[in-house]
mmCIF file of C-alpha atoms in Angstrom:
data_model
loop_
_atom_site.group_PDB
_atom_site.id
_atom_site.type_symbol
_atom_site.label_atom_id
_atom_site.label_comp_id
_atom_site.label_asym_id
_atom_site.label_seq_id
_atom_site.Cartn_x
_atom_site.Cartn_y
_atom_site.Cartn_z
ATOM 1 C CA UNK A 1 169.306 79.051 85.571
ATOM 2 C CA UNK A 2 169.125 79.069 89.368
ATOM 3 C CA UNK A 3 166.281 80.732 91.237
ATOM 4 C CA UNK A 4 165.712 81.764 94.822
ATOM 5 C CA UNK A 5 162.188 81.860 96.210
ATOM 6 C CA UNK A 6 161.301 83.750 99.363
ATOM 7 C CA UNK A 7 157.800 83.398 100.788
ATOM 8 C CA UNK A 8 155.483 83.801 103.743
ATOM 9 C CA UNK A 9 152.004 82.454 104.344
ATOM 10 C CA UNK A 10 149.289 84.075 106.422
ATOM 11 C CA UNK A 11 147.471 84.310 108.758
ATOM 12 C CA UNK A 12 150.228 84.237 111.351
ATOM 13 C CA UNK A 13 149.852 82.493 114.687
ATOM 14 C CA UNK A 14 152.691 83.109 117.108
ATOM 15 C CA UNK A 15 151.515 80.442 119.558
ATOM 16 C CA UNK A 16 151.281 77.479 117.184
ATOM 17 C CA UNK A 17 152.238 76.938 113.552
ATOM 18 C CA UNK A 18 149.042 76.944 111.468
ATOM 19 C CA UNK A 19 148.281 74.050 109.124
ATOM 20 C CA UNK A 20 149.167 76.090 106.032
ATOM 21 C CA UNK A 21 152.615 76.871 107.445
ATOM 22 C CA UNK A 22 153.264 73.192 108.124
ATOM 23 C CA UNK A 23 152.165 72.336 104.595
ATOM 24 C CA UNK A 24 154.460 75.022 103.169
ATOM 25 C CA UNK A 25 157.383 73.591 105.130
ATOM 26 C CA UNK A 26 156.622 70.063 103.910
ATOM 27 C CA UNK A 27 156.380 71.184 100.279
ATOM 28 C CA UNK A 28 159.679 73.060 100.348
ATOM 29 C CA UNK A 29 161.568 70.446 102.340
ATOM 30 C CA UNK A 30 160.217 67.687 100.074
ATOM 31 C CA UNK A 31 161.132 69.440 96.840
ATOM 32 C CA UNK A 32 164.457 68.898 95.128
ATOM 33 C CA UNK A 33 165.823 72.235 96.258
ATOM 34 C CA UNK A 34 168.947 73.244 98.116
ATOM 35 C CA UNK A 35 169.802 76.060 100.489
ATOM 36 C CA UNK A 36 166.397 75.674 102.182
ATOM 37 C CA UNK A 37 165.831 77.942 105.193
ATOM 38 C CA UNK A 38 162.437 77.642 106.877
ATOM 39 C CA UNK A 39 161.641 80.058 109.683
ATOM 40 C CA UNK A 40 158.671 81.507 111.551
ATOM 41 C CA UNK A 41 158.509 84.773 109.581
ATOM 42 C CA UNK A 42 160.004 83.925 106.226
ATOM 43 C CA UNK A 43 161.304 81.063 104.166
ATOM 44 C CA UNK A 44 163.839 80.786 101.361
ATOM 45 C CA UNK A 45 165.021 78.063 99.034
ATOM 46 C CA UNK A 46 167.205 77.854 95.949
ATOM 47 C CA UNK A 47 167.486 75.424 93.109
ATOM 48 C CA UNK A 48 167.252 74.940 89.393
ATOM 49 C CA UNK A 49 164.452 76.818 87.654
ATOM 50 C CA UNK A 50 162.293 73.756 86.989
ATOM 51 C CA UNK A 51 162.533 72.552 90.581
ATOM 52 C CA UNK A 52 161.759 75.985 92.058
ATOM 53 C CA UNK A 53 158.821 76.632 89.736
ATOM 54 C CA UNK A 54 157.372 73.183 90.417
ATOM 55 C CA UNK A 55 157.729 73.759 94.158
ATOM 56 C CA UNK A 56 156.088 77.206 93.918
ATOM 57 C CA UNK A 57 153.110 75.718 92.074
ATOM 58 C CA UNK A 58 152.688 73.043 94.757
ATOM 59 C CA UNK A 59 153.255 75.610 97.514
ATOM 60 C CA UNK A 60 150.507 77.901 96.236
ATOM 61 C CA UNK A 61 147.978 75.151 95.646
ATOM 62 C CA UNK A 62 148.557 73.188 98.849
ATOM 63 C CA UNK A 63 148.838 76.107 101.281
ATOM 64 C CA UNK A 64 145.651 77.691 99.953
ATOM 65 C CA UNK A 65 143.900 74.339 100.377
ATOM 66 C CA UNK A 66 145.252 74.206 103.950
ATOM 67 C CA UNK A 67 143.777 77.578 104.885
ATOM 68 C CA UNK A 68 146.275 80.262 103.887
ATOM 69 C CA UNK A 69 144.531 83.541 103.149
ATOM 70 C CA UNK A 70 147.605 85.296 101.782
ATOM 71 C CA UNK A 71 150.870 84.078 100.295
ATOM 72 C CA UNK A 72 153.600 86.584 99.592
ATOM 73 C CA UNK A 73 156.454 85.440 97.437
ATOM 74 C CA UNK A 74 159.375 86.712 95.486
ATOM 75 C CA UNK A 75 161.409 84.800 92.916
ATOM 76 C CA UNK A 76 164.885 85.986 91.914
ATOM 77 C CA UNK A 77 167.362 84.725 89.369
ATOM 78 C CA UNK A 78 170.568 84.024 91.298
ATOM 79 C CA UNK A 79 172.766 82.500 88.636
ATOM 80 C CA UNK A 80 173.263 79.832 86.059
ATOM 81 C CA UNK A 81 173.346 76.267 87.233
ATOM 82 C CA UNK A 82 171.140 74.061 85.127
ATOM 83 C CA UNK A 83 167.466 73.213 85.463
ATOM 84 C CA UNK A 84 167.778 70.310 87.876
#
């Protein structure tokens, strides 16, 4: 099964990326995911179910530790493709 995760972290800072946003970017870019798109107002990534769920766990834990006060996320099934 393939999953797509879409997420944002808050609080926003339009002048400089906050620490929690940088941590979120590092987690997603370091995970074994594909189709990663990291932007200032929203982020998406796709991959096998195990990889996405592992990345989401790390994302939640590490961004909260880095000062996020809110994390909004959505996970969708996008197709079959193995649990890589």
